Amino acid sequence: MTVLSGAPANQLAVANPWSMVPSLGNLDAYISAANRLPLLTQEEEQTYARRLRDHNDLEAAGALILSHLRLVISISRQYLGYGLPHGDLIQEGNVGLMKAVKRFDPDQGVRLVSYAMHWIKAEIHEYILKNWRMVKVATTKAQRKLFFNLRSMKQGFKADSADGDTHRDTLSSDEVSQVASRLNVKPEEVLEMETRMSGGDVLLDPSPSDDGDEGFGPIAYLADASQEPTAQLESRQRDRLSTDGISTALATLDDRSRRIVEERWLKVNDDGSGGMTLHELAEVYKVSAERIRQIEVAAMKKMKKALADFA
């Protein structure tokens, strides 16, 4: 065994450090071998880190990585509940560990174990979010935080359940409020994330039936007709008429007719109801409700002609 220059004789830091770890074909053997690798003292860690930083010494990098493989294994066990292979979680965590070793600054006064935990968890989180579901359940930073915390908090609620119902899958309203308050998010976001996590992936394409006939899948009724070219042209025309066209048509009316049309058809109150009634407008203009109706009909005819010319 070739020992790194300047390292203790009993240090398992070899010229090819990965030869000390068995192949990934046997996960138990890998974990057992990684747990037997000795830890570095703070002085040894500082020495190897400076050699890597100052001289790009890959043997020193290998020594730092080997001594922290057990940390990756320990962290990866926290994510076994997501149904992903333990070996893959360890592999992604090792990627994070190597990134941490590459960026580690020994002069900051922090041990590598503390610095590397963030990078290891970050890589495992990214792997879970990409592979837990075909469709991403969390994309923003806030959603990712909610995704990982909600799962663990739900387990805590089940354990503390007063009625002993450990099989309950949904959160109560009080539990939703607790999660939202603790994670500083809206209760609606908690409910949405819980729905995303509880749902499963659905195969869009139809799968053949046992008798060989073509199956039926959601793709058959999920076709987006709005993307058809003719439908898009019609949609753009409607949007143009509802904005510029309405404005142009209103400009052809006198002030009284324009206000009547706006109050009757274009105003919406806070409670969702429409604008003023015929009788209310009659009170404003000191005329009968029938007269307001006649003005409205004449104004609508004039606007219809203006819209036809605009189109």
PDB file of C-alpha atoms in Angstrom:
ATOM      1  CA  MET A   1       0.000   0.000   0.000  1.00  0.00           C
ATOM      2  CA  THR A   2       1.355   3.409  -0.967  1.00  0.00           C
ATOM      3  CA  VAL A   3       0.897   5.942   1.846  1.00  0.00           C
ATOM      4  CA  LEU A   4       0.552   9.658   1.142  1.00  0.00           C
ATOM      5  CA  SER A   5       3.604  11.700   1.934  1.00  0.00           C
ATOM      6  CA  GLY A   6       3.300  13.328   5.330  1.00  0.00           C
ATOM      7  CA  ALA A   7       0.396  11.096   6.455  1.00  0.00           C
ATOM      8  CA  PRO A   8       0.555   8.680   9.408  1.00  0.00           C
ATOM      9  CA  ALA A   9       1.562   5.142   8.621  1.00  0.00           C
ATOM     10  CA  ASN A  10      -1.804   3.776   9.713  1.00  0.00           C
ATOM     11  CA  GLN A  11      -3.747   6.233   7.491  1.00  0.00           C
ATOM     12  CA  LEU A  12      -5.666   4.470   4.713  1.00  0.00           C
ATOM     13  CA  ALA A  13      -4.899   7.156   2.152  1.00  0.00           C
ATOM     14  CA  VAL A  14      -3.445   5.378  -0.826  1.00  0.00           C
ATOM     15  CA  ALA A  15      -2.323   6.526  -4.229  1.00  0.00           C
ATOM     16  CA  ASN A  16      -5.533   5.019  -5.599  1.00  0.00           C
ATOM     17  CA  PRO A  17      -7.861   5.547  -2.610  1.00  0.00           C
ATOM     18  CA  TRP A  18     -10.962   4.145  -4.307  1.00  0.00           C
ATOM     19  CA  SER A  19      -9.300   0.712  -4.404  1.00  0.00           C
ATOM     20  CA  MET A  20     -10.080   0.472  -0.694  1.00  0.00           C
ATOM     21  CA  VAL A  21     -13.824   0.460  -1.392  1.00  0.00           C
ATOM     22  CA  PRO A  22     -15.456  -2.594  -3.014  1.00  0.00           C
ATOM     23  CA  SER A  23     -17.499  -2.303  -6.172  1.00  0.00           C
ATOM     24  CA  LEU A  24     -21.071  -1.040  -5.938  1.00  0.00           C
ATOM     25  CA  GLY A  25     -22.340  -4.499  -6.861  1.00  0.00           C
ATOM     26  CA  ASN A  26     -22.669  -5.305  -3.170  1.00  0.00           C
ATOM     27  CA  LEU A  27     -24.098  -2.393  -1.205  1.00  0.00           C
ATOM     28  CA  ASP A  28     -23.667  -4.048   2.189  1.00  0.00           C
ATOM     29  CA  ALA A  29     -19.975  -4.691   1.488  1.00  0.00           C
ATOM     30  CA  TYR A  30     -19.544  -1.075   0.392  1.00  0.00           C
ATOM     31  CA  ILE A  31     -21.164   0.270   3.566  1.00  0.00           C
ATOM     32  CA  SER A  32     -19.147  -2.088   5.748  1.00  0.00           C
ATOM     33  CA  ALA A  33     -15.875  -1.078   4.080  1.00  0.00           C
ATOM     34  CA  ALA A  34     -16.715   2.642   4.232  1.00  0.00           C
ATOM     35  CA  ASN A  35     -17.467   2.420   7.955  1.00  0.00           C
ATOM     36  CA  ARG A  36     -14.084   0.750   8.577  1.00  0.00           C
ATOM     37  CA  LEU A  37     -12.143   3.596   6.987  1.00  0.00           C
ATOM     38  CA  PRO A  38     -10.509   5.702   9.720  1.00  0.00           C
ATOM     39  CA  LEU A  39     -11.467   9.311  10.348  1.00  0.00           C
ATOM     40  CA  LEU A  40      -8.970  12.132   9.922  1.00  0.00           C
ATOM     41  CA  THR A  41      -7.832  14.267  12.783  1.00  0.00           C
ATOM     42  CA  GLN A  42      -8.269  18.005  12.401  1.00  0.00           C
ATOM     43  CA  GLU A  43      -4.548  18.437  11.708  1.00  0.00           C
ATOM     44  CA  GLU A  44      -4.563  15.734   9.019  1.00  0.00           C
ATOM     45  CA  GLU A  45      -7.682  17.216   7.465  1.00  0.00           C
ATOM     46  CA  GLN A  46      -6.079  20.667   7.323  1.00  0.00           C
ATOM     47  CA  THR A  47      -2.925  19.228   5.761  1.00  0.00           C
ATOM     48  CA  TYR A  48      -4.758  17.346   3.015  1.00  0.00           C
ATOM     49  CA  ALA A  49      -7.093  20.273   2.314  1.00  0.00           C
ATOM     50  CA  ARG A  50      -4.161  22.664   1.835  1.00  0.00           C
ATOM     51  CA  ARG A  51      -2.393  20.204  -0.452  1.00  0.00           C
ATOM     52  CA  LEU A  52      -5.509  19.949  -2.557  1.00  0.00           C
ATOM     53  CA  ARG A  53      -6.062  23.696  -2.648  1.00  0.00           C
ATOM     54  CA  ASP A  54      -2.467  24.736  -3.243  1.00  0.00           C
ATOM     55  CA  HIS A  55      -1.166  21.864  -5.388  1.00  0.00           C
ATOM     56  CA  ASN A  56      -4.333  20.223  -6.769  1.00  0.00           C
ATOM     57  CA  ASP A  57      -3.210  16.987  -5.103  1.00  0.00           C
ATOM     58  CA  LEU A  58      -5.778  14.362  -6.066  1.00  0.00           C
ATOM     59  CA  GLU A  59      -4.392  11.858  -3.566  1.00  0.00           C
ATOM     60  CA  ALA A  60      -5.166  14.351  -0.807  1.00  0.00           C
ATOM     61  CA  ALA A  61      -8.660  14.776  -2.226  1.00  0.00           C
ATOM     62  CA  GLY A  62      -9.122  11.010  -2.129  1.00  0.00           C
ATOM     63  CA  ALA A  63      -8.098  10.895   1.536  1.00  0.00           C
ATOM     64  CA  LEU A  64     -10.632  13.605   2.413  1.00  0.00           C
ATOM     65  CA  ILE A  65     -13.405  11.854   0.502  1.00  0.00           C
ATOM     66  CA  LEU A  66     -12.687   8.392   1.919  1.00  0.00           C
ATOM     67  CA  SER A  67     -12.778   9.608   5.493  1.00  0.00           C
ATOM     68  CA  HIS A  68     -16.258  11.085   4.987  1.00  0.00           C
ATOM     69  CA  LEU A  69     -17.978   8.274   3.073  1.00  0.00           C
ATOM     70  CA  ARG A  70     -19.686   7.159   6.277  1.00  0.00           C
ATOM     71  CA  LEU A  71     -21.206  10.654   6.569  1.00  0.00           C
ATOM     72  CA  VAL A  72     -22.850  10.242   3.158  1.00  0.00           C
ATOM     73  CA  ILE A  73     -24.203   6.830   4.156  1.00  0.00           C
ATOM     74  CA  SER A  74     -25.647   8.249   7.377  1.00  0.00           C
ATOM     75  CA  ILE A  75     -27.339  11.183   5.629  1.00  0.00           C
ATOM     76  CA  SER A  76     -28.697   9.016   2.801  1.00  0.00           C
ATOM     77  CA  ARG A  77     -30.550   6.806   5.299  1.00  0.00           C
ATOM     78  CA  GLN A  78     -32.723   9.800   6.204  1.00  0.00           C
ATOM     79  CA  TYR A  79     -34.227   9.714   2.698  1.00  0.00           C
ATOM     80  CA  LEU A  80     -35.052   6.011   2.350  1.00  0.00           C
ATOM     81  CA  GLY A  81     -38.769   6.766   2.814  1.00  0.00           C
ATOM     82  CA  TYR A  82     -39.037   8.197  -0.698  1.00  0.00           C
ATOM     83  CA  GLY A  83     -38.851   4.739  -2.252  1.00  0.00           C
ATOM     84  CA  LEU A  84     -35.620   5.321  -4.168  1.00  0.00           C
ATOM     85  CA  PRO A  85     -32.680   2.867  -4.152  1.00  0.00           C
ATOM     86  CA  HIS A  86     -30.296   3.371  -1.243  1.00  0.00           C
ATOM     87  CA  GLY A  87     -27.310   2.880  -3.517  1.00  0.00           C
ATOM     88  CA  ASP A  88     -28.462   5.707  -5.781  1.00  0.00           C
ATOM     89  CA  LEU A  89     -28.955   8.017  -2.803  1.00  0.00           C
ATOM     90  CA  ILE A  90     -25.417   7.233  -1.606  1.00  0.00           C
ATOM     91  CA  GLN A  91     -24.036   7.787  -5.103  1.00  0.00           C
ATOM     92  CA  GLU A  92     -25.661  11.220  -5.364  1.00  0.00           C
ATOM     93  CA  GLY A  93     -24.494  12.078  -1.873  1.00  0.00           C
ATOM     94  CA  ASN A  94     -20.936  11.149  -2.868  1.00  0.00           C
ATOM     95  CA  VAL A  95     -21.199  13.614  -5.754  1.00  0.00           C
ATOM     96  CA  GLY A  96     -22.123  16.309  -3.237  1.00  0.00           C
ATOM     97  CA  LEU A  97     -19.227  15.253  -0.999  1.00  0.00           C
ATOM     98  CA  MET A  98     -16.758  15.596  -3.887  1.00  0.00           C
ATOM     99  CA  LYS A  99     -18.114  19.055  -4.678  1.00  0.00           C
ATOM    100  CA  ALA A 100     -17.679  20.030  -1.036  1.00  0.00           C
ATOM    101  CA  VAL A 101     -14.095  18.732  -0.939  1.00  0.00           C
ATOM    102  CA  LYS A 102     -13.260  20.706  -4.087  1.00  0.00           C
ATOM    103  CA  ARG A 103     -14.605  23.963  -2.590  1.00  0.00           C
ATOM    104  CA  PHE A 104     -13.465  23.450   1.001  1.00  0.00           C
ATOM    105  CA  ASP A 105     -11.259  26.194   2.430  1.00  0.00           C
ATOM    106  CA  PRO A 106      -9.191  24.940   5.406  1.00  0.00           C
ATOM    107  CA  ASP A 107      -8.494  28.498   6.573  1.00  0.00           C
ATOM    108  CA  GLN A 108     -12.130  29.190   7.447  1.00  0.00           C
ATOM    109  CA  GLY A 109     -11.831  27.344  10.764  1.00  0.00           C
ATOM    110  CA  VAL A 110     -14.642  24.899   9.951  1.00  0.00           C
ATOM    111  CA  ARG A 111     -14.396  21.116   9.838  1.00  0.00           C
ATOM    112  CA  LEU A 112     -15.136  19.474   6.519  1.00  0.00           C
ATOM    113  CA  VAL A 113     -17.951  17.415   8.044  1.00  0.00           C
ATOM    114  CA  SER A 114     -19.946  20.570   8.806  1.00  0.00           C
ATOM    115  CA  TYR A 115     -19.260  22.102   5.411  1.00  0.00           C
ATOM    116  CA  ALA A 116     -20.000  18.949   3.423  1.00  0.00           C
ATOM    117  CA  MET A 117     -23.431  18.246   4.945  1.00  0.00           C
ATOM    118  CA  HIS A 118     -25.036  21.035   2.906  1.00  0.00           C
ATOM    119  CA  TRP A 119     -23.590  19.803  -0.389  1.00  0.00           C
ATOM    120  CA  ILE A 120     -24.477  16.171   0.300  1.00  0.00           C
ATOM    121  CA  LYS A 121     -28.092  16.997   1.163  1.00  0.00           C
ATOM    122  CA  ALA A 122     -28.388  19.355  -1.802  1.00  0.00           C
ATOM    123  CA  GLU A 123     -27.402  16.636  -4.286  1.00  0.00           C
ATOM    124  CA  ILE A 124     -29.704  14.071  -2.669  1.00  0.00           C
ATOM    125  CA  HIS A 125     -32.579  16.576  -2.677  1.00  0.00           C
ATOM    126  CA  GLU A 126     -32.043  17.292  -6.368  1.00  0.00           C
ATOM    127  CA  TYR A 127     -31.989  13.584  -7.177  1.00  0.00           C
ATOM    128  CA  ILE A 128     -35.200  12.910  -5.243  1.00  0.00           C
ATOM    129  CA  LEU A 129     -37.056  15.799  -6.875  1.00  0.00           C
ATOM    130  CA  LYS A 130     -36.011  14.618 -10.342  1.00  0.00           C
ATOM    131  CA  ASN A 131     -36.757  10.942  -9.845  1.00  0.00           C
ATOM    132  CA  TRP A 132     -39.474  10.631  -7.211  1.00  0.00           C
ATOM    133  CA  ARG A 133     -42.095  11.410  -9.810  1.00  0.00           C
ATOM    134  CA  MET A 134     -41.996  11.744 -13.582  1.00  0.00           C
ATOM    135  CA  VAL A 135     -43.766  15.077 -13.132  1.00  0.00           C
ATOM    136  CA  LYS A 136     -41.919  17.505 -10.865  1.00  0.00           C
ATOM    137  CA  VAL A 137     -43.722  18.192  -7.600  1.00  0.00           C
ATOM    138  CA  ALA A 138     -41.515  21.105  -6.548  1.00  0.00           C
ATOM    139  CA  THR A 139     -39.682  23.643  -8.672  1.00  0.00           C
ATOM    140  CA  THR A 140     -39.132  26.791  -6.604  1.00  0.00           C
ATOM    141  CA  LYS A 141     -36.932  27.022  -3.527  1.00  0.00           C
ATOM    142  CA  ALA A 142     -39.969  27.497  -1.270  1.00  0.00           C
ATOM    143  CA  GLN A 143     -41.704  24.451  -2.771  1.00  0.00           C
ATOM    144  CA  ARG A 144     -38.614  22.307  -2.254  1.00  0.00           C
ATOM    145  CA  LYS A 145     -38.407  23.311   1.393  1.00  0.00           C
ATOM    146  CA  LEU A 146     -42.096  22.551   1.834  1.00  0.00           C
ATOM    147  CA  PHE A 147     -41.760  19.205   0.039  1.00  0.00           C
ATOM    148  CA  PHE A 148     -39.038  17.833   2.309  1.00  0.00           C
ATOM    149  CA  ASN A 149     -40.389  19.288   5.564  1.00  0.00           C
ATOM    150  CA  LEU A 150     -44.027  18.340   4.973  1.00  0.00           C
ATOM    151  CA  ARG A 151     -43.236  14.635   4.720  1.00  0.00           C
ATOM    152  CA  SER A 152     -41.325  14.522   8.014  1.00  0.00           C
ATOM    153  CA  MET A 153     -43.865  16.721   9.793  1.00  0.00           C
ATOM    154  CA  LYS A 154     -46.731  14.454   8.684  1.00  0.00           C
ATOM    155  CA  GLN A 155     -44.925  11.504  10.234  1.00  0.00           C
ATOM    156  CA  GLY A 156     -44.608  13.488  13.471  1.00  0.00           C
ATOM    157  CA  PHE A 157     -48.316  14.284  13.474  1.00  0.00           C
ATOM    158  CA  LYS A 158     -49.142  10.600  13.009  1.00  0.00           C
ATOM    159  CA  ALA A 159     -46.888   9.624  15.915  1.00  0.00           C
ATOM    160  CA  ASP A 160     -48.474  12.251  18.174  1.00  0.00           C
ATOM    161  CA  SER A 161     -52.036  11.472  17.073  1.00  0.00           C
ATOM    162  CA  ALA A 162     -54.296  11.397  20.131  1.00  0.00           C
ATOM    163  CA  ASP A 163     -56.681   8.901  18.550  1.00  0.00           C
ATOM    164  CA  GLY A 164     -53.844   6.569  17.664  1.00  0.00           C
ATOM    165  CA  ASP A 165     -54.664   6.678  13.949  1.00  0.00           C
ATOM    166  CA  THR A 166     -51.227   6.219  12.416  1.00  0.00           C
ATOM    167  CA  HIS A 167     -52.668   5.317   8.996  1.00  0.00           C
ATOM    168  CA  ARG A 168     -54.324   8.688   8.375  1.00  0.00           C
ATOM    169  CA  ASP A 169     -52.904  10.186   5.193  1.00  0.00           C
ATOM    170  CA  THR A 170     -54.444  13.664   5.174  1.00  0.00           C
ATOM    171  CA  LEU A 171     -53.723  16.581   7.463  1.00  0.00           C
ATOM    172  CA  SER A 172     -56.402  18.141   9.615  1.00  0.00           C
ATOM    173  CA  SER A 173     -57.095  21.863   9.363  1.00  0.00           C
ATOM    174  CA  ASP A 174     -55.185  22.490  12.620  1.00  0.00           C
ATOM    175  CA  GLU A 175     -52.198  20.526  11.347  1.00  0.00           C
ATOM    176  CA  VAL A 176     -52.241  22.446   8.063  1.00  0.00           C
ATOM    177  CA  SER A 177     -52.182  25.702  10.035  1.00  0.00           C
ATOM    178  CA  GLN A 178     -49.264  24.442  12.159  1.00  0.00           C
ATOM    179  CA  VAL A 179     -47.236  23.467   9.094  1.00  0.00           C
ATOM    180  CA  ALA A 180     -47.967  26.782   7.370  1.00  0.00           C
ATOM    181  CA  SER A 181     -46.988  28.765  10.458  1.00  0.00           C
ATOM    182  CA  ARG A 182     -43.794  26.785  11.082  1.00  0.00           C
ATOM    183  CA  LEU A 183     -42.611  26.954   7.461  1.00  0.00           C
ATOM    184  CA  ASN A 184     -43.871  30.512   6.868  1.00  0.00           C
ATOM    185  CA  VAL A 185     -46.080  29.615   3.914  1.00  0.00           C
ATOM    186  CA  LYS A 186     -49.785  29.903   3.153  1.00  0.00           C
ATOM    187  CA  PRO A 187     -52.150  27.082   4.198  1.00  0.00           C
ATOM    188  CA  GLU A 188     -53.244  26.833   0.553  1.00  0.00           C
ATOM    189  CA  GLU A 189     -49.650  26.017  -0.437  1.00  0.00           C
ATOM    190  CA  VAL A 190     -49.504  23.247   2.168  1.00  0.00           C
ATOM    191  CA  LEU A 191     -52.738  21.714   0.849  1.00  0.00           C
ATOM    192  CA  GLU A 192     -51.526  21.947  -2.755  1.00  0.00           C
ATOM    193  CA  MET A 193     -48.213  20.253  -1.941  1.00  0.00           C
ATOM    194  CA  GLU A 194     -49.998  17.510   0.013  1.00  0.00           C
ATOM    195  CA  THR A 195     -52.189  16.881  -3.032  1.00  0.00           C
ATOM    196  CA  ARG A 196     -49.147  16.705  -5.296  1.00  0.00           C
ATOM    197  CA  MET A 197     -47.384  14.270  -2.981  1.00  0.00           C
ATOM    198  CA  SER A 198     -50.409  11.996  -2.562  1.00  0.00           C
ATOM    199  CA  GLY A 199     -51.139  11.749  -6.286  1.00  0.00           C
ATOM    200  CA  GLY A 200     -49.488   9.288  -8.618  1.00  0.00           C
ATOM    201  CA  ASP A 201     -48.203   9.388 -12.166  1.00  0.00           C
ATOM    202  CA  VAL A 202     -50.719   8.455 -14.854  1.00  0.00           C
ATOM    203  CA  LEU A 203     -49.715   6.973 -18.200  1.00  0.00           C
ATOM    204  CA  LEU A 204     -51.051   9.327 -20.875  1.00  0.00           C
ATOM    205  CA  ASP A 205     -50.590   7.023 -23.843  1.00  0.00           C
ATOM    206  CA  PRO A 206     -53.106   4.173 -24.110  1.00  0.00           C
ATOM    207  CA  SER A 207     -51.690   0.738 -23.390  1.00  0.00           C
ATOM    208  CA  PRO A 208     -52.819  -2.294 -25.442  1.00  0.00           C
ATOM    209  CA  SER A 209     -55.440  -4.475 -23.801  1.00  0.00           C
ATOM    210  CA  ASP A 210     -55.049  -8.207 -23.251  1.00  0.00           C
ATOM    211  CA  ASP A 211     -56.928  -9.022 -26.440  1.00  0.00           C
ATOM    212  CA  GLY A 212     -54.642  -6.841 -28.535  1.00  0.00           C
ATOM    213  CA  ASP A 213     -57.077  -3.993 -29.045  1.00  0.00           C
ATOM    214  CA  GLU A 214     -55.884  -0.444 -28.672  1.00  0.00           C
ATOM    215  CA  GLY A 215     -56.394   0.755 -25.105  1.00  0.00           C
ATOM    216  CA  PHE A 216     -57.791   4.059 -23.964  1.00  0.00           C
ATOM    217  CA  GLY A 217     -55.678   6.641 -22.185  1.00  0.00           C
ATOM    218  CA  PRO A 218     -56.057  10.231 -21.007  1.00  0.00           C
ATOM    219  CA  ILE A 219     -54.235  11.472 -24.114  1.00  0.00           C
ATOM    220  CA  ALA A 220     -57.446  10.719 -26.043  1.00  0.00           C
ATOM    221  CA  TYR A 221     -59.356  13.471 -24.274  1.00  0.00           C
ATOM    222  CA  LEU A 222     -56.523  15.788 -23.250  1.00  0.00           C
ATOM    223  CA  ALA A 223     -55.774  17.115 -26.729  1.00  0.00           C
ATOM    224  CA  ASP A 224     -55.437  20.895 -26.582  1.00  0.00           C
ATOM    225  CA  ALA A 225     -57.747  22.215 -29.284  1.00  0.00           C
ATOM    226  CA  SER A 226     -56.738  25.775 -28.456  1.00  0.00           C
ATOM    227  CA  GLN A 227     -53.363  25.202 -30.122  1.00  0.00           C
ATOM    228  CA  GLU A 228     -54.996  24.498 -33.473  1.00  0.00           C
ATOM    229  CA  PRO A 229     -54.034  27.379 -35.867  1.00  0.00           C
ATOM    230  CA  THR A 230     -57.613  28.381 -36.687  1.00  0.00           C
ATOM    231  CA  ALA A 231     -58.560  28.417 -33.000  1.00  0.00           C
ATOM    232  CA  GLN A 232     -55.527  30.576 -32.219  1.00  0.00           C
ATOM    233  CA  LEU A 233     -56.481  33.111 -34.916  1.00  0.00           C
ATOM    234  CA  GLU A 234     -60.041  33.244 -33.602  1.00  0.00           C
ATOM    235  CA  SER A 235     -58.783  33.696 -30.055  1.00  0.00           C
ATOM    236  CA  ARG A 236     -56.536  36.591 -31.076  1.00  0.00           C
ATOM    237  CA  GLN A 237     -59.438  38.201 -32.942  1.00  0.00           C
ATOM    238  CA  ARG A 238     -61.681  37.894 -29.887  1.00  0.00           C
ATOM    239  CA  ASP A 239     -58.996  39.392 -27.655  1.00  0.00           C
ATOM    240  CA  ARG A 240     -58.545  42.301 -30.052  1.00  0.00           C
ATOM    241  CA  LEU A 241     -62.287  42.961 -30.245  1.00  0.00           C
ATOM    242  CA  SER A 242     -62.682  42.752 -26.461  1.00  0.00           C
ATOM    243  CA  THR A 243     -59.983  45.380 -25.874  1.00  0.00           C
ATOM    244  CA  ASP A 244     -59.287  47.783 -28.730  1.00  0.00           C
ATOM    245  CA  GLY A 245     -62.608  47.047 -30.431  1.00  0.00           C
ATOM    246  CA  ILE A 246     -64.732  47.819 -27.356  1.00  0.00           C
ATOM    247  CA  SER A 247     -62.775  50.999 -26.708  1.00  0.00           C
ATOM    248  CA  THR A 248     -63.294  52.156 -30.303  1.00  0.00           C
ATOM    249  CA  ALA A 249     -67.025  51.351 -30.178  1.00  0.00           C
ATOM    250  CA  LEU A 250     -67.504  53.182 -26.875  1.00  0.00           C
ATOM    251  CA  ALA A 251     -65.810  56.250 -28.341  1.00  0.00           C
ATOM    252  CA  THR A 252     -68.627  56.557 -30.907  1.00  0.00           C
ATOM    253  CA  LEU A 253     -71.238  57.089 -28.142  1.00  0.00           C
ATOM    254  CA  ASP A 254     -72.234  60.279 -26.379  1.00  0.00           C
ATOM    255  CA  ASP A 255     -71.400  60.605 -22.682  1.00  0.00           C
ATOM    256  CA  ARG A 256     -74.814  59.515 -21.417  1.00  0.00           C
ATOM    257  CA  SER A 257     -75.065  56.467 -23.678  1.00  0.00           C
ATOM    258  CA  ARG A 258     -71.482  55.452 -22.872  1.00  0.00           C
ATOM    259  CA  ARG A 259     -72.091  55.604 -19.122  1.00  0.00           C
ATOM    260  CA  ILE A 260     -75.310  53.593 -19.411  1.00  0.00           C
ATOM    261  CA  VAL A 261     -73.544  50.855 -21.378  1.00  0.00           C
ATOM    262  CA  GLU A 262     -70.578  50.818 -18.985  1.00  0.00           C
ATOM    263  CA  GLU A 263     -72.763  50.685 -15.890  1.00  0.00           C
ATOM    264  CA  ARG A 264     -75.046  48.013 -17.317  1.00  0.00           C
ATOM    265  CA  TRP A 265     -72.493  45.722 -19.004  1.00  0.00           C
ATOM    266  CA  LEU A 266     -68.905  46.583 -18.125  1.00  0.00           C
ATOM    267  CA  LYS A 267     -68.959  47.220 -14.379  1.00  0.00           C
ATOM    268  CA  VAL A 268     -68.601  44.424 -11.819  1.00  0.00           C
ATOM    269  CA  ASN A 269     -69.021  45.049  -8.100  1.00  0.00           C
ATOM    270  CA  ASP A 270     -66.809  43.514  -5.424  1.00  0.00           C
ATOM    271  CA  ASP A 271     -69.482  40.927  -4.641  1.00  0.00           C
ATOM    272  CA  GLY A 272     -69.545  39.754  -8.258  1.00  0.00           C
ATOM    273  CA  SER A 273     -72.835  41.405  -9.135  1.00  0.00           C
ATOM    274  CA  GLY A 274     -73.333  43.695 -12.128  1.00  0.00           C
ATOM    275  CA  GLY A 275     -73.467  47.476 -12.250  1.00  0.00           C
ATOM    276  CA  MET A 276     -76.462  49.795 -11.910  1.00  0.00           C
ATOM    277  CA  THR A 277     -80.016  48.726 -12.780  1.00  0.00           C
ATOM    278  CA  LEU A 278     -82.351  50.515 -15.188  1.00  0.00           C
ATOM    279  CA  HIS A 279     -84.221  52.089 -12.276  1.00  0.00           C
ATOM    280  CA  GLU A 280     -81.006  53.296 -10.621  1.00  0.00           C
ATOM    281  CA  LEU A 281     -79.858  54.946 -13.847  1.00  0.00           C
ATOM    282  CA  ALA A 282     -83.347  56.420 -14.296  1.00  0.00           C
ATOM    283  CA  GLU A 283     -82.970  58.095 -10.898  1.00  0.00           C
ATOM    284  CA  VAL A 284     -79.598  59.530 -11.949  1.00  0.00           C
ATOM    285  CA  TYR A 285     -80.847  61.033 -15.230  1.00  0.00           C
ATOM    286  CA  LYS A 286     -84.382  61.881 -13.970  1.00  0.00           C
ATOM    287  CA  VAL A 287     -86.080  59.911 -16.729  1.00  0.00           C
ATOM    288  CA  SER A 288     -88.116  56.710 -16.818  1.00  0.00           C
ATOM    289  CA  ALA A 289     -86.554  53.247 -16.763  1.00  0.00           C
ATOM    290  CA  GLU A 290     -88.106  52.626 -20.193  1.00  0.00           C
ATOM    291  CA  ARG A 291     -86.223  55.631 -21.580  1.00  0.00           C
ATOM    292  CA  ILE A 292     -82.953  54.261 -20.191  1.00  0.00           C
ATOM    293  CA  ARG A 293     -83.713  50.922 -21.883  1.00  0.00           C
ATOM    294  CA  GLN A 294     -84.325  52.663 -25.223  1.00  0.00           C
ATOM    295  CA  ILE A 295     -81.027  54.569 -24.947  1.00  0.00           C
ATOM    296  CA  GLU A 296     -79.243  51.319 -24.114  1.00  0.00           C
ATOM    297  CA  VAL A 297     -80.718  49.499 -27.127  1.00  0.00           C
ATOM    298  CA  ALA A 298     -79.764  52.328 -29.487  1.00  0.00           C
ATOM    299  CA  ALA A 299     -76.239  52.477 -28.033  1.00  0.00           C
ATOM    300  CA  MET A 300     -75.751  48.709 -28.413  1.00  0.00           C
ATOM    301  CA  LYS A 301     -76.820  48.871 -32.081  1.00  0.00           C
ATOM    302  CA  LYS A 302     -74.357  51.680 -32.707  1.00  0.00           C
ATOM    303  CA  MET A 303     -71.552  49.763 -30.970  1.00  0.00           C
ATOM    304  CA  LYS A 304     -72.363  46.606 -32.941  1.00  0.00           C
ATOM    305  CA  LYS A 305     -71.937  48.515 -36.209  1.00  0.00           C
ATOM    306  CA  ALA A 306     -68.679  50.084 -34.963  1.00  0.00           C
ATOM    307  CA  LEU A 307     -67.332  46.646 -33.970  1.00  0.00           C
ATOM    308  CA  ALA A 308     -68.219  45.234 -37.404  1.00  0.00           C
ATOM    309  CA  ASP A 309     -66.342  48.076 -39.086  1.00  0.00           C
ATOM    310  CA  PHE A 310     -63.388  47.582 -36.709  1.00  0.00           C
ATOM    311  CA  ALA A 311     -63.196  43.857 -37.458  1.00  0.00           C
TER     312      ALA A 311
END
